[in-house]
Coordinates of C-alpha atoms in Angstrom, one line a residue:
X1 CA 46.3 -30.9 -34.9
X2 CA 44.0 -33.2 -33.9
X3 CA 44.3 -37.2 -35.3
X4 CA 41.8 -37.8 -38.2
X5 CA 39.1 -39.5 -37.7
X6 CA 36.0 -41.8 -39.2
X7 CA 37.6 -42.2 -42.7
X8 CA 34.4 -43.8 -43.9
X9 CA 32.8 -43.5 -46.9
X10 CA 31.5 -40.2 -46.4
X11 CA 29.2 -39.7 -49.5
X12 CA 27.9 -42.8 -50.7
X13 CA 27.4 -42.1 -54.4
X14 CA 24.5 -43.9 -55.9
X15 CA 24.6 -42.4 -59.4
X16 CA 23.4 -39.3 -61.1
X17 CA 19.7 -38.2 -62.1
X18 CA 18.2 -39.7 -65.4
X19 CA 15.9 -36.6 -65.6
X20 CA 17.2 -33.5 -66.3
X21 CA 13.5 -32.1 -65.1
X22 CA 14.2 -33.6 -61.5
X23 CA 14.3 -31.7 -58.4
X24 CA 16.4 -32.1 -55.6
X25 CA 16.0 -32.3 -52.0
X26 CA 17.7 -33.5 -48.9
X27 CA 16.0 -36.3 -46.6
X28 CA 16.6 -36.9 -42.9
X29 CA 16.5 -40.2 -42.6
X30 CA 16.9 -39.8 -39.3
X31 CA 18.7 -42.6 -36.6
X32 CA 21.3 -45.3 -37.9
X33 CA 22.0 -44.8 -41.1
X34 CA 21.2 -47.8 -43.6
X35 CA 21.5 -47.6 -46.9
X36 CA 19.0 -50.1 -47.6
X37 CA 16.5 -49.2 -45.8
X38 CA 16.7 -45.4 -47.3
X39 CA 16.6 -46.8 -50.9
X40 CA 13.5 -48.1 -50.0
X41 CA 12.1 -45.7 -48.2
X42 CA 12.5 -43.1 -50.7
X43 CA 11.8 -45.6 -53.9
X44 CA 8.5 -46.3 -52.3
X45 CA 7.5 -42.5 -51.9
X46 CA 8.7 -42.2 -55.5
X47 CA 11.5 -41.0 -55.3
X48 CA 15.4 -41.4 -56.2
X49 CA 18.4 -41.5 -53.8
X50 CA 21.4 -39.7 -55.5
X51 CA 23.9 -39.8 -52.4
X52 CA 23.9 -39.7 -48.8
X53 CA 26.1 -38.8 -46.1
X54 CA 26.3 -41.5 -43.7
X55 CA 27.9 -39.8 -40.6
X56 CA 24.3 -37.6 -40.0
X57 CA 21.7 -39.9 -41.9
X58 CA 21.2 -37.2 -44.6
X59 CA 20.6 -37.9 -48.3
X60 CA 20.3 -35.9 -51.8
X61 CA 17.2 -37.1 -53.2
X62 CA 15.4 -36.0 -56.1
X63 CA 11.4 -36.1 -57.5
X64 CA 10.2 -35.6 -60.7
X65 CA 8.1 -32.5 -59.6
X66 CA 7.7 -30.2 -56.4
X67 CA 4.0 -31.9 -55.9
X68 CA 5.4 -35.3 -55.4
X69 CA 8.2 -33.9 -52.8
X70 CA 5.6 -32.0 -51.2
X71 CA 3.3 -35.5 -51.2
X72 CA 6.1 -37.7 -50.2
X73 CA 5.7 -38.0 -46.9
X74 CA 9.0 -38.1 -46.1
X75 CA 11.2 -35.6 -44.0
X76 CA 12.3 -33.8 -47.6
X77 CA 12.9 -29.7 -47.8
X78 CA 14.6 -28.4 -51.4
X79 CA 18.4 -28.8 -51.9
X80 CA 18.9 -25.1 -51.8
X81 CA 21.7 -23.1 -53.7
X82 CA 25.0 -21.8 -52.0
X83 CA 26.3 -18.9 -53.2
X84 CA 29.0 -16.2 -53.0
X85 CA 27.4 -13.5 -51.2
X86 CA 27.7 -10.2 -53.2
X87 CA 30.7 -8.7 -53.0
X88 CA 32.8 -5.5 -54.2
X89 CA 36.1 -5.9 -55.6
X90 CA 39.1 -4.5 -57.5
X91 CA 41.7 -6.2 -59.1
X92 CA 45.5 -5.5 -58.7
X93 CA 48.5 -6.4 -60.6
X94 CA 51.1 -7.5 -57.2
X95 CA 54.8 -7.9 -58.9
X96 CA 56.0 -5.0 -57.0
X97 CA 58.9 -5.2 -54.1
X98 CA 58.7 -3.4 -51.3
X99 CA 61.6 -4.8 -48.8
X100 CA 61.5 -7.9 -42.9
X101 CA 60.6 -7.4 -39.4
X102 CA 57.4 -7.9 -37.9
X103 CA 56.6 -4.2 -38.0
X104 CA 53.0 -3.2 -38.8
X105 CA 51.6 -2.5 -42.0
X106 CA 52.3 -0.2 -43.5
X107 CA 55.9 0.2 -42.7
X108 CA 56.6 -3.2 -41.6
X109 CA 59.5 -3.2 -44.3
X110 CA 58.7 -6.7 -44.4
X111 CA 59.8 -9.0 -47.3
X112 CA 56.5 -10.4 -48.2
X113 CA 56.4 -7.5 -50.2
X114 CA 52.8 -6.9 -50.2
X115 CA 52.5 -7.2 -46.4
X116 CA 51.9 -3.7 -45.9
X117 CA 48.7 -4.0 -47.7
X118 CA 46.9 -5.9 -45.0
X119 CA 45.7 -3.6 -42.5
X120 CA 43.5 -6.0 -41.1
X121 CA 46.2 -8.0 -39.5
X122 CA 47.3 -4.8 -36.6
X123 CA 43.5 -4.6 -36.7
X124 CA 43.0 -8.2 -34.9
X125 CA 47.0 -8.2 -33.2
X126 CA 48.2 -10.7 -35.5
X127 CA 51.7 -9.2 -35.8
X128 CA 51.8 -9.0 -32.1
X129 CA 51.1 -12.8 -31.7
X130 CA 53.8 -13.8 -34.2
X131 CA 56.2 -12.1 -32.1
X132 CA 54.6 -14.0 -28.9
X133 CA 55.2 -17.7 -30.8
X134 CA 51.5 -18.2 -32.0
X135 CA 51.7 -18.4 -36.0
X136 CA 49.4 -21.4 -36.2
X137 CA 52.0 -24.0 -36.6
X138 CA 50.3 -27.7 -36.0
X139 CA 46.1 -26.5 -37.0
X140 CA 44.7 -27.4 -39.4
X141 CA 41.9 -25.1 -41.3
X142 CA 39.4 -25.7 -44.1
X143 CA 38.5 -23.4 -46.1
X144 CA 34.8 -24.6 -47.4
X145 CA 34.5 -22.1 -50.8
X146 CA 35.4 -22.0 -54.3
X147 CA 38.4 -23.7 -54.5
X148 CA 41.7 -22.4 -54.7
X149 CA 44.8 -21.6 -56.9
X150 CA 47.0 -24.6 -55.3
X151 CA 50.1 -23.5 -57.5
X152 CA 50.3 -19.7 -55.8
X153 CA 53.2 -19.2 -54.3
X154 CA 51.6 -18.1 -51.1
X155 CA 49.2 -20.6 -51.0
X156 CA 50.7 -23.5 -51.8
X157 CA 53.2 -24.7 -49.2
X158 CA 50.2 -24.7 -46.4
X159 CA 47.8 -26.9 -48.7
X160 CA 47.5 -29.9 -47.8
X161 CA 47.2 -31.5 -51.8
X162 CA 46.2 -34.9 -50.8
X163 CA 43.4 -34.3 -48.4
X164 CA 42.2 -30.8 -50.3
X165 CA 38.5 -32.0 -52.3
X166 CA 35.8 -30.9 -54.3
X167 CA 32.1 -31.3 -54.0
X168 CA 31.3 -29.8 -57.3
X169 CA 31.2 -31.9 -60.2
X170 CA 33.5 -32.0 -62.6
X171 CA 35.5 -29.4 -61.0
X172 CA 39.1 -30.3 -59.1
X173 CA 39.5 -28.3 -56.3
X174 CA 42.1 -26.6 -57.4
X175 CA 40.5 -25.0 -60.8
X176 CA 40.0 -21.3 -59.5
X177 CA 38.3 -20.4 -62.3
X178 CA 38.7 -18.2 -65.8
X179 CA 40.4 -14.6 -63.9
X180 CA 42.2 -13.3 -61.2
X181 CA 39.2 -12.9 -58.8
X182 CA 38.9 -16.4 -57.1
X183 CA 37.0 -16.5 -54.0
X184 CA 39.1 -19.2 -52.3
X185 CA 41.7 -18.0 -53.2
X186 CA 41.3 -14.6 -51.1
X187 CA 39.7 -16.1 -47.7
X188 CA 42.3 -19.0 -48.1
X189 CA 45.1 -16.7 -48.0
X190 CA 43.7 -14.1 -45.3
X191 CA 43.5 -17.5 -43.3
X192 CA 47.2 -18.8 -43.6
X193 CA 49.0 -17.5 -46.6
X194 CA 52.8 -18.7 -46.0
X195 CA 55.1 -16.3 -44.4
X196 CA 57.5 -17.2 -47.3
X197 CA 59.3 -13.9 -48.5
X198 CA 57.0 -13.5 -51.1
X199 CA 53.5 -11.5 -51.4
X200 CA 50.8 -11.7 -48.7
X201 CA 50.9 -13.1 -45.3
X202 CA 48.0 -15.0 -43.4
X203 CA 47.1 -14.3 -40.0
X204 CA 48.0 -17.8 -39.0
X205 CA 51.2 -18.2 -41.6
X206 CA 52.1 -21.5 -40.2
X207 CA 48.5 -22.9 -40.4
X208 CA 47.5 -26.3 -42.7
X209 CA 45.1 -25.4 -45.3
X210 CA 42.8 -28.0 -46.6
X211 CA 40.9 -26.7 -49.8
X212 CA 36.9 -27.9 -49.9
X213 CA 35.6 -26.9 -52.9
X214 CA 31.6 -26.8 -52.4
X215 CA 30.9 -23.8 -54.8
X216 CA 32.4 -23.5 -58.6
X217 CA 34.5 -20.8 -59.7
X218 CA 33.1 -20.4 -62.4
X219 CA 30.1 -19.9 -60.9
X220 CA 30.0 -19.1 -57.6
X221 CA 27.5 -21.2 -56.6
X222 CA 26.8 -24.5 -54.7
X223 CA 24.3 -26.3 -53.1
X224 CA 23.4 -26.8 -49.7
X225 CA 24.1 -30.8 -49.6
X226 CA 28.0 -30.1 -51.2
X227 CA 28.4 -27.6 -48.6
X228 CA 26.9 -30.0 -45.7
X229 CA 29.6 -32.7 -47.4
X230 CA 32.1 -30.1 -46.8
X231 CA 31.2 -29.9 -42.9
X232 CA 31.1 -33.5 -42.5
X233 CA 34.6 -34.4 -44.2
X234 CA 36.6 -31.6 -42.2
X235 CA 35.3 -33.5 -39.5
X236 CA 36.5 -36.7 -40.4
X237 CA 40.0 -35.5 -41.4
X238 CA 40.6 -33.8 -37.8
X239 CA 40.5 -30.2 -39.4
X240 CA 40.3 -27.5 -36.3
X241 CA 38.5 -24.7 -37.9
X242 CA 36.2 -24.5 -40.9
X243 CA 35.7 -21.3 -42.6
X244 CA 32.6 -20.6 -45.0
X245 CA 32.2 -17.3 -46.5
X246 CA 28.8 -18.0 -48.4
X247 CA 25.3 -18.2 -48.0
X248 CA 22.1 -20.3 -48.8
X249 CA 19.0 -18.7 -50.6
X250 CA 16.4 -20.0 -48.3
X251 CA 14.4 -17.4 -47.0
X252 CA 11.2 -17.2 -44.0
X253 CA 8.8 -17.3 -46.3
X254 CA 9.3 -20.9 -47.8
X255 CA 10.8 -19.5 -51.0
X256 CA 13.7 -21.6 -51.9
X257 CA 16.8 -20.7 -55.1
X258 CA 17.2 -24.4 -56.8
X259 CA 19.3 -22.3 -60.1
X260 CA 22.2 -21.0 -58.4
X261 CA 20.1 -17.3 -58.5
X262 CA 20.0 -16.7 -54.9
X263 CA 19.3 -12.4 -55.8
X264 CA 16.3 -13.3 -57.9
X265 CA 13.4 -15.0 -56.4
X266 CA 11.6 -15.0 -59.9
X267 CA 12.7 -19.1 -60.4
X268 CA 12.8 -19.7 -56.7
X269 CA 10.0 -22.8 -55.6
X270 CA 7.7 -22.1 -53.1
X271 CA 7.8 -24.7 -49.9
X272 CA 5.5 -25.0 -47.0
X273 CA 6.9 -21.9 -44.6
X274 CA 7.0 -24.2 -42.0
X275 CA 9.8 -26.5 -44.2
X276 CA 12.0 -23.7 -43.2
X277 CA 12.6 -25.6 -39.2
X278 CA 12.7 -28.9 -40.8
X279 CA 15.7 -27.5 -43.6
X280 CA 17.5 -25.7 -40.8
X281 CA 17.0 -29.4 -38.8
X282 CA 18.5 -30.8 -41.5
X283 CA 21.4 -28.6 -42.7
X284 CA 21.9 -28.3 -39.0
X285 CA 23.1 -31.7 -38.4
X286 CA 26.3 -31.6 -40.3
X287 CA 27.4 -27.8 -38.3
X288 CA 26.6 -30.3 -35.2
X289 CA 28.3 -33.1 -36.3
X290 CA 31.6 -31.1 -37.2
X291 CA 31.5 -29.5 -34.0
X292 CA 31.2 -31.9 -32.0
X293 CA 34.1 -33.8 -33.7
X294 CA 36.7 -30.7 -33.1
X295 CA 35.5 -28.1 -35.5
X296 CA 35.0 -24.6 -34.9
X297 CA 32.8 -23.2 -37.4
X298 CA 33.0 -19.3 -38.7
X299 CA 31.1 -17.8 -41.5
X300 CA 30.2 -14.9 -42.7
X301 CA 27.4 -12.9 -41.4
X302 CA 25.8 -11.5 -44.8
X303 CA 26.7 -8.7 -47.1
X304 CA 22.8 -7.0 -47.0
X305 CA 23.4 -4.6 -44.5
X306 CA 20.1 -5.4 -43.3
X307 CA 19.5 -5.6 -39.3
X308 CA 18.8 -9.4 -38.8
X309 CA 17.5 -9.1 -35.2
X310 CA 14.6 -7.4 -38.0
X311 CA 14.6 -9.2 -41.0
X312 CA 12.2 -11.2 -42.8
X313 CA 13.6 -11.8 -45.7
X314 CA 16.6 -14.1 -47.0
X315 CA 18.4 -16.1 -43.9
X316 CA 21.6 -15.9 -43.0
X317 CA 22.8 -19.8 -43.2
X318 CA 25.2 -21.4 -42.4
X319 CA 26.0 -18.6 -39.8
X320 CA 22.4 -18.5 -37.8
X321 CA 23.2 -22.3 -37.3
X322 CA 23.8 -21.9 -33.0
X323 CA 27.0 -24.2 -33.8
X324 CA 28.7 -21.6 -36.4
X325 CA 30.1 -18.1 -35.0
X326 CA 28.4 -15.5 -37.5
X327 CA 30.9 -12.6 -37.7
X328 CA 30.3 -8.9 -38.9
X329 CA 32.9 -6.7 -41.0
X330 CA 34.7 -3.7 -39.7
X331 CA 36.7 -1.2 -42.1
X332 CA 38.6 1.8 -42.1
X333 CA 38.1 5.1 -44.0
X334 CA 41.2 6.7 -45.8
X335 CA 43.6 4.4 -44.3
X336 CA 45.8 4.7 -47.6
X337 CA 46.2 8.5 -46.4
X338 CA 46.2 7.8 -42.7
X339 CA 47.5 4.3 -41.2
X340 CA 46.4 5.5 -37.8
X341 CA 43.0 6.3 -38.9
X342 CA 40.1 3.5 -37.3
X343 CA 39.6 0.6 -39.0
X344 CA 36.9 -0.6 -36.9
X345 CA 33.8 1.4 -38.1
X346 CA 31.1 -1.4 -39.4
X347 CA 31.2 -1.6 -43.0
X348 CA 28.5 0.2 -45.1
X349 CA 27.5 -3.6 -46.5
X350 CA 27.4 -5.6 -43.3
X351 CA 24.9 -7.0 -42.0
X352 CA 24.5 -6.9 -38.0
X353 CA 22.1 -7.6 -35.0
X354 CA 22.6 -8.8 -31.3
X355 CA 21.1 -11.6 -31.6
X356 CA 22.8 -12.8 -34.7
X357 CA 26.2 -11.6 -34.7
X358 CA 29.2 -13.1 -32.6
X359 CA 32.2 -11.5 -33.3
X360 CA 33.0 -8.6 -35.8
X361 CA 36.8 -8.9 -38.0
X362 CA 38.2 -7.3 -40.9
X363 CA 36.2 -7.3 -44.3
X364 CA 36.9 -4.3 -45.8
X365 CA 34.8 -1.2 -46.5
X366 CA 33.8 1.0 -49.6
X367 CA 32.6 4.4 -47.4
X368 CA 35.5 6.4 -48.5
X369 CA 35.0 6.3 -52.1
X370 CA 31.9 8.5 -50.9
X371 CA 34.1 10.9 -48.8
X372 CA 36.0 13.8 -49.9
X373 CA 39.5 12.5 -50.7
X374 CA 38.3 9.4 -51.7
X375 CA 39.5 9.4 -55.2
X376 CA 42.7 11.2 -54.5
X377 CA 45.7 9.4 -55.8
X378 CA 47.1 7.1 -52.5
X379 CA 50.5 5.7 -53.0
X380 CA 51.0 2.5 -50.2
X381 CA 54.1 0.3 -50.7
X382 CA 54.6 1.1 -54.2
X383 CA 51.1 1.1 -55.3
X384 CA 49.0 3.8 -56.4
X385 CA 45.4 3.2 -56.3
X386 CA 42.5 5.8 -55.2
X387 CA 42.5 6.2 -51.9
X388 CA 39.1 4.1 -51.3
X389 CA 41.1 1.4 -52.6
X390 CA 43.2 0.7 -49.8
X391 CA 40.3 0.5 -47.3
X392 CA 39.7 -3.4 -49.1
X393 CA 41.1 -6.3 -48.2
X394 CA 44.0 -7.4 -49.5
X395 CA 45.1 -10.8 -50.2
X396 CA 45.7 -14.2 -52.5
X397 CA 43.3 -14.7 -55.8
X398 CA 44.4 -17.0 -58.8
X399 CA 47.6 -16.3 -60.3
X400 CA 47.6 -13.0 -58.2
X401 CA 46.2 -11.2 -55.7
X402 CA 43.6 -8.7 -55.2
X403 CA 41.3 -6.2 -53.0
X404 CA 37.8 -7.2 -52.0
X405 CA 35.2 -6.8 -49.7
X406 CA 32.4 -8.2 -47.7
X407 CA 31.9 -10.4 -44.3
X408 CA 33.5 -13.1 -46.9
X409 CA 36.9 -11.1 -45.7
X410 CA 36.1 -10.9 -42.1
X411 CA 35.5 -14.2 -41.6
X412 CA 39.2 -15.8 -42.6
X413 CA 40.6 -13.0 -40.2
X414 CA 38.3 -14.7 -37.9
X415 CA 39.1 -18.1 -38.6
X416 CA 42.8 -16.7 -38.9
X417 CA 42.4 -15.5 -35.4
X418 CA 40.6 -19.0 -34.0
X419 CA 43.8 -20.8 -35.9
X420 CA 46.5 -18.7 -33.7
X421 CA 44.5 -19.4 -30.4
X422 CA 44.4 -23.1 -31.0
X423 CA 48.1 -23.4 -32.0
X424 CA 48.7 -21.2 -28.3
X425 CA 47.0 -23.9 -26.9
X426 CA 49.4 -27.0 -28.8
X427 CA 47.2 -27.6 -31.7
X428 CA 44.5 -28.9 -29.6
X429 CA 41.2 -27.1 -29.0
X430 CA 37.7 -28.3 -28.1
X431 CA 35.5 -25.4 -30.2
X432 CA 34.0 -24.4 -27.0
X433 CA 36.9 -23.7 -25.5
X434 CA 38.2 -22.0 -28.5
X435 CA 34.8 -20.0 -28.2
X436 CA 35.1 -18.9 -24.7
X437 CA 38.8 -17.9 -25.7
X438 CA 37.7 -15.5 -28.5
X439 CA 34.9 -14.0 -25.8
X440 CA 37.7 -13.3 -23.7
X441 CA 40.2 -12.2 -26.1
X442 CA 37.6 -10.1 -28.4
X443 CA 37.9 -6.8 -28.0
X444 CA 34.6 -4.8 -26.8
X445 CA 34.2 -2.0 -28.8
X446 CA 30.3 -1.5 -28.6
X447 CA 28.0 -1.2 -25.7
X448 CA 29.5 -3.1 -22.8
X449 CA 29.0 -6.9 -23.7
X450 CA 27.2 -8.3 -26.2
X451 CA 26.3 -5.4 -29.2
X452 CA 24.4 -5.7 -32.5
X453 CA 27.6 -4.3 -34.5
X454 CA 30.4 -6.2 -32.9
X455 CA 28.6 -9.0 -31.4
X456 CA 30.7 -10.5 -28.2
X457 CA 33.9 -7.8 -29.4
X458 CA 36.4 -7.7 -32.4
X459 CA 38.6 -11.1 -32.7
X460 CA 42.2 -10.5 -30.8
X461 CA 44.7 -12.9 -32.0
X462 CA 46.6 -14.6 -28.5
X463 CA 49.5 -12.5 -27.4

């Protein structure tokens, strides 16, 4: 694990809007950052600085209409929403035994007794690597979501309570919201749920999890500054990996969600199309600045299953960003009847593209529940669900744990996967060496090199 570093004032909070009719935007303010100056600057084009973030120059500002951003003159694009991309799910009541051994699921007898609902793990090798000496011991991961149930049993002895933070307000990072169905929750736990004798088990079981709230659970939804916030602390507190499973509603056409309804462009405002460089300038600089300080960045790649090498619709941020790896979700079909079955068939949701996806991982898949046999009665350690059922992803949620899908799931395999190769390498990785390692350790299931389902190959954990 890398030494922290920069423990600056990261967000310099300069008070909350007196308008409730306000709108937000973030501001480049471009070179050395001074605080003065950017009051200034701002106040003079009449407008308001709520925060900035130091490290990149970048500030939340807000004007009392869209005509006096837009008339500004300053470098200000709309403070779009983050958001939970859409997601399947079904929940599951986990106080069931099952019996230890790194076998694979599901007859891994193992005595985190819901091990041998997580497929995904012989999907990317993860058992193999535990039996090699790589469990992620000395990385440290954010998880940049919703939060996440810091009391679970398998969560809770990899948090990391006193650097864990939220950039929603009034929120702590550890409220995971009103039900069982917490999004943090379930990527955090993919990522490094403990290897405890209990539940679940992460790919990288041994891996420090910092919790970065930057979307509510009650919610789901963020913005783009709290998620750019997100980027910029992990960097400062030496995290090695950053995992986002979410989105930003900013689409090609300059039409921009502001209310946290990222699926309804009815109350989205309309920017200049050509804003849309200048926002992905912007957001941009915190990816770069987290990268270059140690970082590697994985998100998910978009639950629309739209081909984005043809798309002109909603864009796929933070993964497009060239410093974030975009990854794709693979699933099985009837694996509850069959555990040999392939699990590697691009799920019916993903999206996919050459030229936007970099590695495909785990996320799940819903196919089956269209298949004959789908709703037959499948009985896997202890549990009997429909067969489809088992084809999800399994993992932590709040007070529990249950199935989901979406590339929200592949992405923690993936950022499992990243955690395993850094701890091979002693807990010290440059991301673009931790890159080039998942390019040579991905598995190239697709046309030979880089494909539009798979991108460079399906992650491999380090054996």
């Amino acid at each position: 694990m890398k030494k922290s570093i920069l423990y600056s004032a990261m967000a310099l909070s300069l008070g909350m809007s007196a308008n409730a009719n306000a709108l937000e935007f973030l501001y480049d303010a471009g070179g050395k950052f001074n605080q003065n100056k950017v009051n200034k600057v701002v106040a003079n084009a009449g407008g308001s600085v709520l925060d900035c973030i130091e490290e990149i120059s970048v500030c939340k500002v807000e004007f009392s209409t869209l005509e006096a951003a837009k008339s500004s003159g300053l470098n200000v694009v709309p403070n779009a929403s983050a958001f939970i991309p859409k997601i399947e799910n079904v929940p599951v009541g986990a106080q069931l035994t099952v019996a230890e051994d790194y076998l694979n699921p599901p007859n891994s007898a193992d005595d985190d007794f819901l091990f041998d609902l997580q497929w995904g793990h012989q999907a990317v090798g993860a058992v193999e690597a535990w039996n090699a000496g790589n469990r992620g011991k000395g990385v440290r991961v954010a998880v940049i979501d919703s939060g996440a149930d810091g009391g679970h049993p398998d969560l809770a002895p990899n948090i990391n309570i006193e650097l864990s933070r939220s950039f929603v307000p009034e929120e702590t990072w550890d409220y995971a919201g009103p039900d069982s169905f917490n999004h943090g929750s379930h990527t955090a736990g993919t990522i490094a749920a403990a290897d405890n004798g209990f539940g679940t088990i992460g790919v990288a079981p041994e891996a420090e999890l910092v919790i970065l709230k930057a979307l509510s659970a009650d919610t789901g939804s963020g913005d783009s500054y709290g998620t750019m916030q997100a980027m910029v602390y992990a960097a400062n507190i030496g995290a090695d990996v950053a995992n986002m499973s979410l989105g930003l509603s900013v689409r090609r056409n300059g039409l921009y969600d502001i209310e946290g309804t990222p699926y309804d462009t009815s109350d989205d405002i309309q920017f200049e199309t050509a804003s849309i460089a200048q926002f992905i300038q912007t957001y941009g600089k915190a990816a770069n600045y987290a990268k270059q300080n140690g970082v590697t960045l994985i998100a998910s790649a978009g639950n629309e299953g739209t081909d984005l090498d043809h798309s002109d619709s909603l864009m796929k941020l933070p993964a497009d960003l060239p410093a974030v790896n975009s990854i794709s979700a693979l699933g099985p079909r009837l694996w509850g009847k069959d555990s040999a079955t392939f699990t590697d068939h691009l799920a019916i949701y993903s999206n996919y593209g050459q030229s936007a996806i970099d590695f495909a991982a785990p996320g799940g898949d819903y196919t089956s529940a269209f298949m004959s046999g789908g709703f037959d009665a499948c009985n896997v350690a202890g549990l009997v669900r429909p067969c489809y059922v088992f084809d999800f992803v399994f993992s932590t949620g709040n007070g529990g744990w249950y199935w989901s899908v979406g590339t929200s799931m592949s992405a923690p395999h993936a950022a499992g996967v990243a955690a395993l190769i850094i701890g091979a390498n002693g807990g010290n990785m440059n991301p673009t060496h931790v890159e080039a390692k998942l390019r040579e350790l991905a598995e190239d299931m697709g046309k030979p090199g880089r494909d539009d389902v798979y991108g460079h190959g399906k992650v491999q954990a380090p054996k």
